[in-house]
């Protein structure tokens, strides 16, 4: 789908609430997180060897149930897997060398987990604020207030949040929380990055990682695609990907550069800012009602033209 | 028209139709109950890709849309003043109220934590569209309830129960009802306007919901205009919904259809449709380029149906006057609009929803469909209930009866003007307060949203948090232990909880890499032939850390001064926040190794899995065991704890030689395919046989087997003897002296001490049997054993274990569970292939076993027994002095001789041996060799191996001419009656004894494999070959390097005649007379 900001802006201007365009313009420039104090993680798919240690570390840190197939087993790569309630991160295998200068390698591996968007759709969507973004950028979940509407799962452009459909009374939305414990209030501390044997995962400040990623691209233009996935995707993500093949070949989705959360928030804020529009509509309708009521009381005859008048009133 | 007044219908509630609806509702709610009891997953087809199904698309989204009749009719009649349609108002409000009721019930079943549904009232999240929907729906349901109040109150007021008790209740309730009715009548207009505003808000917001998923919703429907389209379509569907419902209800209750009234009512519908259609088509035209009709054919079909049948067709129909005047056509047209809008909602929420990575498309499960149908049936039942018992549907007034409304108008007039204004005031405060509060939250949300964006934009660089590593620290890893490993660093151990460090085999890697040092060491070779490579300076000068802007060598000048640096000087912890560009030590090692291993051909045996290089680390068992407080494990219960998780392992144990003491014996000549040979039918020189001696047997067996059934009992296995890491557990210790909980919680991989607890004491005491195994090996000097002392190898590093079957060949125990060899680590060319000398030494490997040169002497620091004379047992002698601290005479065994620093006996050995089995006939006048190695010079498989030979004088059965088993414990050692002891022993072995014993000389071989000396202490050339015979020195006497010790001097000058070449079958020193292959194959001539 071709969805860009200009296109969207045009529609917002033309039809929707008065203040939406201004908000959009304002926020669109803010989506670049180069100098954020957010932490992040850089995934270099040319270094990943598919050992699944990150999955194991994640499983242990989050005390997830023991998987049916052992973490040392490579047969799981036969099908593309997605994060689930029992595995917040998974590694997938894609045929072909990870980069043009690694022709001896027959497969590319890419880790999937929550990308911790700088402007997360799920946080914007959450009805009660069960999903929040911490100071250092981790998107964390508080099951105590969650009511299980699963709108976050609809909202997430990366198809990450998973749900415990089998739990009867207290199902939770499960996803990578950057190992930032909501209850204890600890910051991001990813077990997967600490476990990675080849340091294909580098955890650090997002701004430093961006510099590092671009440095690697500049150093090895023959190896890397000159695009840091996550730098601008949906307004920027905390997890960045460096790839030796086009990102869409290794399970990453082509994304617009603006955050979808901004679209809905612009509409919502435009309509409800200071309650102007609801009040105005209430006043106008109330006035019309009062006027028509008086007119009906004055002439008790039914007005055969009233239908036509309704139309005119609405056209106004 | 004024004759029409709302009245209770005169039809009975129970009909065949309502009964059927009840059945449907019961079926639906039974599925609802199943969802409550078993969870969403049990009843629905929802998954992580399709979190929303028809319960949202139909029950909620379509339910809200089709309930729009309430607010549109209210606006049409009350706000726009078309009072002539007032008879349609109450059914419309009832329908709306029912629609929202369905939304609430449907949501209760759909949300995962329905008990938490009140949370949005407390936790306001103004940025969330769904929050706006929830609040508006809640508020509007309140408004609708107020709007529903007049007919309900009228109905209640006129209800005259027959029971006296109820009647008295009704009498008391009369006054409050009248009061409430008056209040409602006064504030109703305010609520009607509020209802319209609230409806506009959340009808549009239901569209905004999906604006957040631009990449998932098909472009056929996705547009930022979705809120406007949802609102306009809701306005469009409201009036047709009322028409449809009115016609159907009329039919059901047998009323004449009010075609004229409805026809007038429908006049406005084409206009509403056209407004929506204009927006819809305009939007599609604007986004025409984005839309691909071929991408999802099913979506395109659904879209076309929605447009043609749901939009264009009803527009045409409603525009026709003839249609508006015919009840049937009105119904058809209304139905098309209603279904069209419902389809639109289903399209937006399900059919047009294409989540990435989804495998199969969502299709509602039976339970979802049943509950939805059941809900609709329930609505119809409630509708019928209301219209039966409350004045909702308008019908012609019977003469003489005053309408309920007219009756209550009197009460209305009775209210004082002050109270009327008070009521209005409270209502206004209530409504405005709600809207104001809501707006406030939104304003706050805007602030939060902008602040977040602002933070993202302007926050300055600050130091990121360090990784918390405490969680990874293993509980009890001995520090002294790990420093012995080669590729080990405290840095790595901070974060590693999975594996032990790699014991890196440098020589193999050296050889396999063609001695290209620069491959690993930081000298960058320009090609494979460049073995020296560029200076480390040059390489590191390029690696400047761009983050800090400074090259490494600007500060670390010493990088260039020393030739080799510790890797950990530069490569520190992973994920260092200050220098993310710097590869951590773990990454550096792994990239170095893995890149090379991946690139190797299969023949190089370069493993690429983790456990080929690392040993997995045993996790801390304290949390796993979950021993309850104040309970102590015991010998009987501890194995049960282990089996709780490792039951498979228990079954594996029952198949091992360590458990069964018998098994396959491929190395015993003549018994290659037997499985019955074991300790039960062999005789040795030291204990003669363990079987008749229960205390010895219990000590050496890995379980508590006393009865025949114990051999099949998993709980009799003693796991701790091998897996104890506390060094406090012993097989023979009494139950009370062992801290069972502590031992069980700290189980780990077997160490040398675990294996040694039996194998270092075999033969009845420390070091007695194996000359090369002694308690010193628990923590040896590198001089005693290089593998164990220097690189801390454990037994199982060589004795590779699979399912608890332990590889290795013992000369004393007959069973073999796998073969091992030095080549596994040291490769085919252990001495290297790069130098002439290396190649020359390597050539020896074909003939000489590694142990021969590398174990120059055995029992180097700890004495071993060389002979025992059982015939002298039972005397009280003190005349024989101690040797090496060991007794020269032991009453139990007789005279003994001991040795230390013994030069082995060298013999050809091809891998198999003759073994004496109980029952074999012996020649009593000759020395009986119990286990003679097979092999000679002409056998190409044979190599020269080092052996220990132990000599004994032991009893035999004179009549049967065979060796015998002896019961020592509580028998021989009590009264030294040999005949009785032998008879008892043979009985235990299932054999008979003739009653007459004699003594015979026996010899027993033990192959020497341990106590590998450091390379400098292994044999030199001159230790076997006389210096003047060493071939190269005959010509190169003056060449540089030829005076090296390994060429011309003995490493062990005390043993000049170490090798008896003649005894091995050579004519003389093979350096002179030629190697065995020259002679055997007659292919060459020995050098003269």
Short mmCIF file of C-alpha atoms in Angstrom, two decimals, chain B residues 80-264:
data_model
loop_
_atom_site.label_atom_id
_atom_site.label_comp_id
_atom_site.label_asym_id
_atom_site.label_seq_id
_atom_site.Cartn_x
_atom_site.Cartn_y
_atom_site.Cartn_z
CA UNK B 80 -35.57 18.64 13.11
CA UNK B 81 -39.11 18.87 14.31
CA UNK B 82 -40.81 16.24 12.13
CA UNK B 83 -43.20 15.29 14.89
CA UNK B 84 -45.52 13.47 12.57
CA UNK B 85 -43.21 10.43 12.78
CA UNK B 86 -43.43 10.28 16.58
CA UNK B 87 -45.10 6.84 16.57
CA UNK B 88 -41.82 5.44 15.21
CA UNK B 89 -39.68 6.91 17.98
CA UNK B 90 -40.21 4.46 20.80
CA UNK B 91 -39.56 1.31 18.75
CA UNK B 92 -36.45 3.02 17.35
CA UNK B 93 -35.16 3.86 20.83
CA UNK B 94 -35.91 0.32 22.01
CA UNK B 95 -34.04 -1.13 19.05
CA UNK B 96 -31.07 1.13 19.75
CA UNK B 97 -31.10 0.22 23.41
CA UNK B 98 -31.17 -3.45 22.48
CA UNK B 99 -28.35 -2.93 19.98
CA UNK B 100 -26.12 -1.44 22.63
CA UNK B 101 -27.16 -4.13 25.05
CA UNK B 102 -25.89 -6.65 22.50
CA UNK B 103 -22.64 -4.70 22.22
CA UNK B 104 -22.15 -4.85 25.97
CA UNK B 105 -22.95 -8.56 26.23
CA UNK B 106 -20.92 -9.42 23.14
CA UNK B 107 -17.93 -7.52 24.49
CA UNK B 108 -18.20 -9.29 27.83
CA UNK B 109 -17.70 -12.57 26.06
CA UNK B 110 -15.03 -11.23 23.73
CA UNK B 111 -12.63 -9.46 26.06
CA UNK B 112 -10.15 -11.73 27.75
CA UNK B 113 -10.53 -10.34 31.24
CA UNK B 114 -14.22 -9.50 31.42
CA UNK B 115 -13.89 -9.03 35.18
CA UNK B 116 -11.62 -6.09 34.44
CA UNK B 117 -14.08 -4.34 32.11
CA UNK B 118 -14.61 -1.50 34.55
CA UNK B 119 -10.97 -0.47 34.20
CA UNK B 120 -11.52 2.20 31.50
CA UNK B 121 -13.71 4.11 33.95
CA UNK B 122 -10.68 4.53 36.21
CA UNK B 123 -7.75 4.37 33.80
CA UNK B 124 -8.37 6.99 31.16
CA UNK B 125 -6.19 6.76 28.10
CA UNK B 126 -7.22 9.71 25.99
CA UNK B 127 -5.09 8.78 23.01
CA UNK B 128 -6.88 5.51 22.56
CA UNK B 129 -9.69 5.46 20.06
CA UNK B 130 -11.14 2.44 21.74
CA UNK B 131 -11.25 4.32 25.02
CA UNK B 132 -13.32 7.01 23.35
CA UNK B 133 -15.63 4.33 21.97
CA UNK B 134 -15.96 2.68 25.35
CA UNK B 135 -16.76 5.89 27.19
CA UNK B 136 -19.22 7.05 24.54
CA UNK B 137 -20.96 3.70 24.44
CA UNK B 138 -21.27 3.67 28.21
CA UNK B 139 -22.60 7.21 28.23
CA UNK B 140 -24.96 6.60 25.36
CA UNK B 141 -26.31 3.46 26.98
CA UNK B 142 -27.17 5.65 29.99
CA UNK B 143 -28.81 8.18 27.70
CA UNK B 144 -30.78 5.48 25.95
CA UNK B 145 -31.93 4.14 29.29
CA UNK B 146 -33.26 7.57 30.16
CA UNK B 147 -34.96 7.75 26.77
CA UNK B 148 -36.42 4.32 27.39
CA UNK B 149 -37.70 5.35 30.80
CA UNK B 150 -41.09 6.87 29.79
CA UNK B 151 -42.58 3.73 28.23
CA UNK B 152 -41.13 1.54 30.96
CA UNK B 153 -42.45 3.77 33.71
CA UNK B 154 -45.81 3.99 31.99
CA UNK B 155 -45.91 0.23 31.75
CA UNK B 156 -44.99 -0.24 35.37
CA UNK B 157 -47.45 2.38 36.48
CA UNK B 158 -50.37 0.70 34.79
CA UNK B 159 -49.37 -2.76 35.94
CA UNK B 160 -51.86 -4.10 38.45
CA UNK B 161 -50.61 -7.33 39.93
CA UNK B 162 -53.13 -9.84 41.17
CA UNK B 163 -51.10 -10.95 44.15
CA UNK B 164 -51.84 -8.76 47.16
CA UNK B 165 -48.21 -8.57 48.27
CA UNK B 166 -47.05 -7.33 44.91
CA UNK B 167 -49.97 -5.00 44.68
CA UNK B 168 -49.01 -3.35 47.95
CA UNK B 169 -45.43 -2.97 46.69
CA UNK B 170 -46.77 -1.34 43.56
CA UNK B 171 -48.88 1.03 45.63
CA UNK B 172 -45.87 2.15 47.61
CA UNK B 173 -43.84 2.53 44.44
CA UNK B 174 -46.39 4.72 42.80
CA UNK B 175 -45.08 7.97 44.17
CA UNK B 176 -41.40 7.43 43.21
CA UNK B 177 -42.52 6.30 39.76
CA UNK B 178 -44.53 9.42 39.26
CA UNK B 179 -41.60 11.49 40.43
CA UNK B 180 -39.16 9.71 38.16
CA UNK B 181 -41.55 10.05 35.25
CA UNK B 182 -41.81 13.75 35.82
CA UNK B 183 -38.04 14.08 36.01
CA UNK B 184 -37.53 12.10 32.85
CA UNK B 185 -40.12 14.08 30.93
CA UNK B 186 -38.47 17.35 31.90
CA UNK B 187 -34.86 16.42 31.13
CA UNK B 188 -35.55 14.17 28.15
CA UNK B 189 -34.88 16.84 25.49
CA UNK B 190 -31.42 17.45 26.95
CA UNK B 191 -30.67 13.78 26.82
CA UNK B 192 -31.95 13.44 23.27
CA UNK B 193 -29.50 16.04 22.04
CA UNK B 194 -26.71 14.45 24.12
CA UNK B 195 -27.55 11.08 22.61
CA UNK B 196 -27.16 12.45 19.10
CA UNK B 197 -23.82 14.06 19.93
CA UNK B 198 -22.50 10.94 21.65
CA UNK B 199 -23.61 8.77 18.76
CA UNK B 200 -21.84 10.95 16.24
CA UNK B 201 -18.73 10.70 18.36
CA UNK B 202 -18.49 6.97 18.73
CA UNK B 203 -20.02 6.02 15.38
CA UNK B 204 -17.14 7.85 13.77
CA UNK B 205 -14.62 6.56 16.29
CA UNK B 206 -15.48 2.99 15.36
CA UNK B 207 -14.06 3.89 11.97
CA UNK B 208 -11.05 5.62 13.46
CA UNK B 209 -10.26 2.34 15.23
CA UNK B 210 -8.92 0.83 12.06
CA UNK B 211 -7.06 3.94 10.91
CA UNK B 212 -4.23 2.72 13.16
CA UNK B 213 -3.69 -0.32 10.93
CA UNK B 214 -2.78 1.13 7.54
CA UNK B 215 -0.62 -1.85 6.63
CA UNK B 216 -3.18 -4.45 7.56
CA UNK B 217 -6.50 -3.15 6.26
CA UNK B 218 -6.96 -3.60 2.53
CA UNK B 219 -6.77 -0.31 0.59
CA UNK B 220 -10.27 -1.04 -0.64
CA UNK B 221 -11.42 0.21 2.74
CA UNK B 222 -8.46 1.82 4.42
CA UNK B 223 -8.66 5.58 4.30
CA UNK B 224 -8.08 8.31 6.83
CA UNK B 225 -11.71 9.17 6.05
CA UNK B 226 -12.93 6.00 7.76
CA UNK B 227 -14.44 7.93 10.73
CA UNK B 228 -16.43 10.16 8.40
CA UNK B 229 -17.58 7.21 6.33
CA UNK B 230 -18.62 5.28 9.43
CA UNK B 231 -20.61 8.22 10.75
CA UNK B 232 -22.33 8.88 7.42
CA UNK B 233 -23.13 5.23 6.89
CA UNK B 234 -24.55 5.05 10.41
CA UNK B 235 -26.80 8.03 9.63
CA UNK B 236 -27.78 6.34 6.40
CA UNK B 237 -28.71 3.02 7.99
CA UNK B 238 -30.66 4.42 10.94
CA UNK B 239 -33.95 5.17 9.21
CA UNK B 240 -34.05 2.03 7.02
CA UNK B 241 -33.40 0.03 10.19
CA UNK B 242 -36.46 1.61 11.83
CA UNK B 243 -38.56 0.96 8.72
CA UNK B 244 -37.47 -2.63 8.56
CA UNK B 245 -38.05 -3.26 12.22
CA UNK B 246 -41.43 -1.54 12.09
CA UNK B 247 -42.58 -3.60 9.11
CA UNK B 248 -41.41 -6.87 10.59
CA UNK B 249 -42.88 -6.12 14.01
CA UNK B 250 -46.12 -5.07 12.38
CA UNK B 251 -46.25 -8.28 10.45
CA UNK B 252 -45.46 -10.27 13.54
CA UNK B 253 -48.19 -8.63 15.59
CA UNK B 254 -50.68 -8.60 12.76
CA UNK B 255 -50.88 -4.80 12.42
CA UNK B 256 -51.62 -3.15 9.15
CA UNK B 257 -48.34 -1.77 7.82
CA UNK B 258 -48.21 2.02 8.17
CA UNK B 259 -47.01 2.28 4.59
CA UNK B 260 -47.99 5.86 4.18
CA UNK B 261 -46.18 7.00 7.29
CA UNK B 262 -43.12 4.92 6.50
CA UNK B 263 -43.11 6.11 2.91
CA UNK B 264 -42.94 9.69 4.07
#
